[in-house]
Short mmCIF file of C-alpha atoms in Angstrom, two decimals:
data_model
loop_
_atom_site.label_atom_id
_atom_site.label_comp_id
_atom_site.label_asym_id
_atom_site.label_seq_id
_atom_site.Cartn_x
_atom_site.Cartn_y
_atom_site.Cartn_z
CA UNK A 1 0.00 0.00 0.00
CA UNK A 2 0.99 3.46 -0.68
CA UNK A 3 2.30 5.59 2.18
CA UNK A 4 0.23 8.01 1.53
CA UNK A 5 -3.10 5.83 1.06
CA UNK A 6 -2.00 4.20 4.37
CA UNK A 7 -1.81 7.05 6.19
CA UNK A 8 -5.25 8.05 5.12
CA UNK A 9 -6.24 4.72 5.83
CA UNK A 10 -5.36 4.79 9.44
CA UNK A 11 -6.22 8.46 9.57
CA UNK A 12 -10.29 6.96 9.03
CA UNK A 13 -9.70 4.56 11.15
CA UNK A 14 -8.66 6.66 14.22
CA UNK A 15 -11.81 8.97 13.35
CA UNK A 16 -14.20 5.60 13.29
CA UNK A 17 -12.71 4.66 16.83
CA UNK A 18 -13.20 8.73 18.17
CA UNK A 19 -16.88 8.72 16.97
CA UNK A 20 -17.33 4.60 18.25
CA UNK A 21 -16.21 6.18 21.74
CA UNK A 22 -18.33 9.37 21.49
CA UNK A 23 -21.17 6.61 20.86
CA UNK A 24 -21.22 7.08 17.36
CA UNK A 25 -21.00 9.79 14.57
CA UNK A 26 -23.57 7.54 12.36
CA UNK A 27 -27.46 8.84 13.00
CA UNK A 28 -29.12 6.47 15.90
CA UNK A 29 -32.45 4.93 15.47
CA UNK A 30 -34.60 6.93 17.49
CA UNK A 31 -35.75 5.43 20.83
CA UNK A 32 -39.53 4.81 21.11
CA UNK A 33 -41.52 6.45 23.91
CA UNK A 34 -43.19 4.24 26.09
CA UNK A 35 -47.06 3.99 25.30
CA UNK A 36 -48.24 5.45 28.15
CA UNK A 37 -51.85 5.05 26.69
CA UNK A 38 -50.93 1.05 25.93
CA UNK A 39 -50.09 0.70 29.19
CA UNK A 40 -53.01 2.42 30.84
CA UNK A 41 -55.33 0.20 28.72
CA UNK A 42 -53.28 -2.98 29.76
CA UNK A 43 -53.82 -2.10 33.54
CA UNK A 44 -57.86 -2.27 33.12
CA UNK A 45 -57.24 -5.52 31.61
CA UNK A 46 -60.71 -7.82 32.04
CA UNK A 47 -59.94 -9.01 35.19
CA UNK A 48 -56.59 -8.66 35.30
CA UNK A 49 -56.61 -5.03 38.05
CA UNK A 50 -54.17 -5.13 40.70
CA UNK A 51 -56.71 -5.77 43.21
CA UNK A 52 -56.81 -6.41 46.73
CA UNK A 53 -56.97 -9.88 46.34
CA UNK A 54 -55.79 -11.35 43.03
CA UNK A 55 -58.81 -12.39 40.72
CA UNK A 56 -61.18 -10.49 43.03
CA UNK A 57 -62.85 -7.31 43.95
CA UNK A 58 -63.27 -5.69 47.18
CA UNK A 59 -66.36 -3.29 47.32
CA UNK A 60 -66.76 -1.58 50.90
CA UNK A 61 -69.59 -0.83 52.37
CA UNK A 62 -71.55 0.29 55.58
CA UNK A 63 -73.96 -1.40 58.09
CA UNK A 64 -76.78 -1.16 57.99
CA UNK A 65 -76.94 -1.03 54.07
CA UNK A 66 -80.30 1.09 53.96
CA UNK A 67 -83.28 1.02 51.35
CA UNK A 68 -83.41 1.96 48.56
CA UNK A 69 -80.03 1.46 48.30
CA UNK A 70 -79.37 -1.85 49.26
CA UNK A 71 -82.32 -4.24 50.21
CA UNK A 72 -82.47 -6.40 53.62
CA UNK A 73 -79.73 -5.45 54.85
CA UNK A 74 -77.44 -7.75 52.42
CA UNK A 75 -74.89 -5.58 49.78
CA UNK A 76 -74.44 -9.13 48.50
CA UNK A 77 -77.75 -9.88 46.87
CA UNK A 78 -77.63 -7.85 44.24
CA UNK A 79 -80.52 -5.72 45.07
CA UNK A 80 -81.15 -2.13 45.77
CA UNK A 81 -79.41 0.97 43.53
CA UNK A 82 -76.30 0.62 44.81
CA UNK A 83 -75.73 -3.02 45.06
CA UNK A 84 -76.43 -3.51 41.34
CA UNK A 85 -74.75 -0.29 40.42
CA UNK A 86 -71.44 -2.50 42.25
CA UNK A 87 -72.07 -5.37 40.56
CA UNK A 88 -72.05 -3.56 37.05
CA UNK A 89 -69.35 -1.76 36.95
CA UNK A 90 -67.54 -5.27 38.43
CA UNK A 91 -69.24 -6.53 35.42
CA UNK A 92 -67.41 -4.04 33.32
CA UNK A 93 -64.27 -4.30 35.12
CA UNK A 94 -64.13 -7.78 34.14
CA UNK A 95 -65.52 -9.42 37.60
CA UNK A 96 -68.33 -11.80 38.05
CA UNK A 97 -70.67 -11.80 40.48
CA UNK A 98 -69.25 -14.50 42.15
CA UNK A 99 -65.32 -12.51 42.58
CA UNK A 100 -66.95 -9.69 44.44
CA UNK A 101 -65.92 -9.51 47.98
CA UNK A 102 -67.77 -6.94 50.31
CA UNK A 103 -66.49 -5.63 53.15
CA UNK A 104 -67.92 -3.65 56.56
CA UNK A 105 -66.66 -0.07 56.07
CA UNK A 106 -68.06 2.75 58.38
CA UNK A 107 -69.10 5.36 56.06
CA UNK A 108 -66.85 8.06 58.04
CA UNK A 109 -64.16 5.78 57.54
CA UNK A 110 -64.67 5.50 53.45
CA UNK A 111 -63.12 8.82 53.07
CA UNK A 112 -61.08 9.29 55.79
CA UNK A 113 -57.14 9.40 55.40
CA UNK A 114 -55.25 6.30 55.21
CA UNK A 115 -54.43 3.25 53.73
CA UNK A 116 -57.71 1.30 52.37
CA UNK A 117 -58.77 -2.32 51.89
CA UNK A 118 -61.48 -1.96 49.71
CA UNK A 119 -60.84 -1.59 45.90
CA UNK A 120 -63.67 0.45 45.64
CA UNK A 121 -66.35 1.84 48.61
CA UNK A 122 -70.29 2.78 47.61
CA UNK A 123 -72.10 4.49 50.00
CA UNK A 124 -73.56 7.48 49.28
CA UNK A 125 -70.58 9.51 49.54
CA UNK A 126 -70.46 13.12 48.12
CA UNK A 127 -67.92 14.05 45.35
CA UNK A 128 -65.85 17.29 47.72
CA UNK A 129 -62.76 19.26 46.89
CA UNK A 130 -62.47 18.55 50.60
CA UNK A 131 -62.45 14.44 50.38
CA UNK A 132 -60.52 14.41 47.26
CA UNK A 133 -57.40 15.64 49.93
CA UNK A 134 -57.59 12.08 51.50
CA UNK A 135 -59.29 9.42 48.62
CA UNK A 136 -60.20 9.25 44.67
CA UNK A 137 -62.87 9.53 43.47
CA UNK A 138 -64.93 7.81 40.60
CA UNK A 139 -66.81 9.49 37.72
CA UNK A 140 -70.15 10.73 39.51
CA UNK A 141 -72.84 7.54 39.41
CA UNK A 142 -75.95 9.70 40.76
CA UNK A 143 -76.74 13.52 40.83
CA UNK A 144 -78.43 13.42 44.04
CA UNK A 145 -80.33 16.62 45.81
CA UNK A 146 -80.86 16.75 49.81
CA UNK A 147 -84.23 17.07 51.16
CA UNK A 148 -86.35 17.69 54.42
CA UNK A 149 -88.34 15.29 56.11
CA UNK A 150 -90.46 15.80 59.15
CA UNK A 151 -93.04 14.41 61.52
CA UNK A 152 -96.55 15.91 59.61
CA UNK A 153 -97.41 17.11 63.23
CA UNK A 154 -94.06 19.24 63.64
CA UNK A 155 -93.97 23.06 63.18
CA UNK A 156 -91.08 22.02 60.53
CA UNK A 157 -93.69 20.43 57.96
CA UNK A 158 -94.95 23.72 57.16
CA UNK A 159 -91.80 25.50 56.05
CA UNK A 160 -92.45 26.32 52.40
CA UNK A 161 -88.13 28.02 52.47
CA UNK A 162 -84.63 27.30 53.70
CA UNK A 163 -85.95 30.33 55.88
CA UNK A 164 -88.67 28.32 56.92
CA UNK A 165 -86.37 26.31 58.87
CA UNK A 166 -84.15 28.32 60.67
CA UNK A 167 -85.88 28.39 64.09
CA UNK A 168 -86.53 24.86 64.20
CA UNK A 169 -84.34 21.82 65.47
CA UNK A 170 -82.55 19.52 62.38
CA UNK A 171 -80.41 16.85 62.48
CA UNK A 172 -78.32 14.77 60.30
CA UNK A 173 -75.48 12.05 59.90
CA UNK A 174 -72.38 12.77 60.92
CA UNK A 175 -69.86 13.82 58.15
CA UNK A 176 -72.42 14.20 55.01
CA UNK A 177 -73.51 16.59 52.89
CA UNK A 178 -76.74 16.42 54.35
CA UNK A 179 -75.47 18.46 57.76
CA UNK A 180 -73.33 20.63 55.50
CA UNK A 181 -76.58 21.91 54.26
CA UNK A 182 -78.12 22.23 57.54
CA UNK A 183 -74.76 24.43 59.01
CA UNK A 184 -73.71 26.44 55.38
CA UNK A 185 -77.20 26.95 53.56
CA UNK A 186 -79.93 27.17 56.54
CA UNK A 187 -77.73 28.42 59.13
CA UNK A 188 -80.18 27.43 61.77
CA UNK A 189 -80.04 29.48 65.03
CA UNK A 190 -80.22 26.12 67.19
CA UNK A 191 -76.94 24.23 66.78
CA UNK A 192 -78.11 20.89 64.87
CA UNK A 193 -78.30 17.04 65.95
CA UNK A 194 -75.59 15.08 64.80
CA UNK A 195 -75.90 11.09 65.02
CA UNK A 196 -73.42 8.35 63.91
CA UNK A 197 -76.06 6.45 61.85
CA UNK A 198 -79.22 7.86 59.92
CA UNK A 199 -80.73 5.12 62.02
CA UNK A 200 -80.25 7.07 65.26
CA UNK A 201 -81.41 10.59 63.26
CA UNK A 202 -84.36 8.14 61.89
CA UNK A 203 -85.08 7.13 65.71
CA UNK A 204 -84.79 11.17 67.08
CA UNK A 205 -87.36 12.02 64.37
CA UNK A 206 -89.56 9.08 65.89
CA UNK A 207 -89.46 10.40 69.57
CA UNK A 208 -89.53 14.35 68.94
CA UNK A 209 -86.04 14.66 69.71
CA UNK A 210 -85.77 17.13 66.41
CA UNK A 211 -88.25 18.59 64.47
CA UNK A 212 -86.89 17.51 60.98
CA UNK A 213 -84.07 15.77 59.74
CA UNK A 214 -81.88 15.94 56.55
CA UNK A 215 -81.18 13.48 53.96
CA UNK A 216 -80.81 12.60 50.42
CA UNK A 217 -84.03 12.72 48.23
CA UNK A 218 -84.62 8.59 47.68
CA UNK A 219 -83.43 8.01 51.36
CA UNK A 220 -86.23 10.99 52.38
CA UNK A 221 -89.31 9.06 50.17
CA UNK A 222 -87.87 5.81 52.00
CA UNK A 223 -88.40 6.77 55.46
CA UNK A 224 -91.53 8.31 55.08
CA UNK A 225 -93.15 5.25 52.71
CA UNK A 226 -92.18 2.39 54.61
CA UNK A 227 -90.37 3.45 57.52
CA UNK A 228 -91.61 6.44 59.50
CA UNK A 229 -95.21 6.82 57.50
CA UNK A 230 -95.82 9.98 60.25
CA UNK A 231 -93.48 11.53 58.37
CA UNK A 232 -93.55 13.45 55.62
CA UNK A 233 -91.02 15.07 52.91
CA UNK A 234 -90.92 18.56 53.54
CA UNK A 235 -88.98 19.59 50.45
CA UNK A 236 -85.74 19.48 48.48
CA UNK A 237 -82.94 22.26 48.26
CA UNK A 238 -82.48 23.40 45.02
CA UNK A 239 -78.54 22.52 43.43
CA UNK A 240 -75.73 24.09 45.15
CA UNK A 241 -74.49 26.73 42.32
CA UNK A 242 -71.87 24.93 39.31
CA UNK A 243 -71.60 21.25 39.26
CA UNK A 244 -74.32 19.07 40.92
CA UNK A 245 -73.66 17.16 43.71
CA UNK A 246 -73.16 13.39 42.77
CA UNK A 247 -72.26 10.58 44.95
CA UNK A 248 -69.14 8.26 43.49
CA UNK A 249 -66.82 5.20 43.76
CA UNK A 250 -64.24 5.71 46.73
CA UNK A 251 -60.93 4.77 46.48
CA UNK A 252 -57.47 4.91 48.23
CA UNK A 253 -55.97 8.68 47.22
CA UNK A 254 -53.27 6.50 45.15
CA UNK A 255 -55.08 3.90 43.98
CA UNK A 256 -53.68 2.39 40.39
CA UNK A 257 -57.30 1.43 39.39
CA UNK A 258 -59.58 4.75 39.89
CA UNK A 259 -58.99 5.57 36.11
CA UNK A 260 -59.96 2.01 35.27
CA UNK A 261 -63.40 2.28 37.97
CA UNK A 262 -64.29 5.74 36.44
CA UNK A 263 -64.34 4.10 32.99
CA UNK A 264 -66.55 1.78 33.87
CA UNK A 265 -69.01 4.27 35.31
CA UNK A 266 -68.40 6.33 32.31
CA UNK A 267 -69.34 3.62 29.63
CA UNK A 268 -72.04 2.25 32.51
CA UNK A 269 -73.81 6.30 32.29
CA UNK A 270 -73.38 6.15 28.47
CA UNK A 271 -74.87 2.67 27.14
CA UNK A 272 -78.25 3.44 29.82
CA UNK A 273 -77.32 1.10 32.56
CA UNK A 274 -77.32 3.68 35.31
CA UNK A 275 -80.36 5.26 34.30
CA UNK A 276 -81.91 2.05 33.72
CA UNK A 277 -81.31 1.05 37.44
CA UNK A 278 -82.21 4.27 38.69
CA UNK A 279 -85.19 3.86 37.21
CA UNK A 280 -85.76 0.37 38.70
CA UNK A 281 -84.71 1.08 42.07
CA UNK A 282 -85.28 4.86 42.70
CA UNK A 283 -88.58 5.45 40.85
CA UNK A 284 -90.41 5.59 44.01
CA UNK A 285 -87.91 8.39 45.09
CA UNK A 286 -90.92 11.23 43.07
CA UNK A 287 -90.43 14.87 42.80
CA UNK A 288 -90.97 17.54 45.81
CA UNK A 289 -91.15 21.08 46.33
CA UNK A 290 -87.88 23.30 46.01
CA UNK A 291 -87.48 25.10 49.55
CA UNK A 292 -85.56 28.86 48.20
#
């Protein structure tokens, strides 16, 4: 070889080895993102959710489970809004009836901080700015409105406003939007009742112990149809101003599978199944007069 060809020769070469070291001067195929969206859909897998317990799902609950929510007292039979609303979006998760667990959860407890061991809790718990700071939320599964009931004999039955009720005595369940009506929209000037169950608030109505208690419009036509028939439904409050209020699916704050649960609400409101149920169990739950 010719000096001078060899000395170009090794002249390439020592610029090959330079650009092999700076990890190549050649262009690089370009890496591929991860698909994010791939992955999201193979985490909702039929099924296949990282659950509480592999191959099953954990729905939490209260006791009493109360009409027309849940029927007898038993989340498990399928009956009642709520207990088929469960079982359908299991259905759409990918979970027969048969893998659904259901566990005693205190509704105070649902949405309190902490560590859960439910997948998912239904209970009639409000969609808050306030909760979301210690669970998740699901896509709303019922735009609910709070209402008034009262003995027929009480001074409360009469009140035809939210001004109506200001000098009378109200109670409600600890921790729901029911009593945050009663303390921010009525303002009443007797401090309200509070009770740990709508059983005990159910009971004080009974007795005389308040004049009216507060609580969410299909609950209110329960009590008063086949519970406390002296009672009556005194009204509903109009919706708070923006977004109604809408009970949904509770889960831990980092929870892998609310996107996956709020799907299956989402395609559960869109194909008629939720209204469909509503329908079936809430139709009793009629219209009543707006208190302003």
């Amino acid at each position: 070889m010719h000096l001078a060809n060899r000395s170009l020769v090794t002249a390439l070469c020592s610029a090959v080895a330079l650009c092999a070291a700076l990890t190549g001067c050649a262009p690089q195929a370009e890496e591929k993102a991860p698909d994010r969206a791939a992955d999201a859909t193979a985490s909702c897998a039929p099924g296949k959710l990282a659950t509480q317990a592999s191959g099953k799902l954990t729905v939490g609950t209260d006791k009493p489970a109360y009409a027309p929510w849940f029927s007898d007292d038993e989340p498990a039979n399928g009956k009642g809004f709520e207990s088929a609303v469960a079982y359908a979006v299991a259905k759409e998760l990918g979970y027969d009836r048969e893998a659904v667990v259901w566990q005693h959860t205190p509704f105070n407890s649902a949405f309190a901080p902490g560590a859960k061991k439910f997948d998912f809790d239904i209970n009639q718990v409000s969609i808050s700015e306030e909760r979301k700071k210690a669970v998740a939320f699901s896509s709303g599964y019922y735009d609910v409105r709070q209402a008034v009931v009262a003995l027929k004999s009480s001074k409360a039955a009469q009140a035809k406003s939210v001004a109506d009720l200001k000098h009378v005595k109200l109670g409600a369940q600890v921790g729901t939007t029911s009593l945050d009506f009663i303390t921010d929209l009525v303002k009443p000037s007797e401090k309200p009742a509070v009770y740990q169950r709508n059983d005990f608030a159910k009971s004080a109505l009974k007795t005389g112990q308040v004049d009216a208690i507060v609580v969410d419009l299909p609950t209110a036509f329960y009590i008063t149809g086949a519970e406390v028939p002296e009672a009556a439904v005194v009204g509903q409050f109009a919706d708070s101003p923006g977004d109604p209020e809408q009970f949904g699916l509770v889960l831990d704050k980092e929870s892998a599978l609310t996107s996956c649960v709020s799907g299956a609400v989402d395609a559960l409101r869109k194909d008629g199944t939720l209204a469909a149920l509503e329908k079936e169990w809430l139709s009793d739950a009629v219209d009543a007069p707006v208190l302003k």
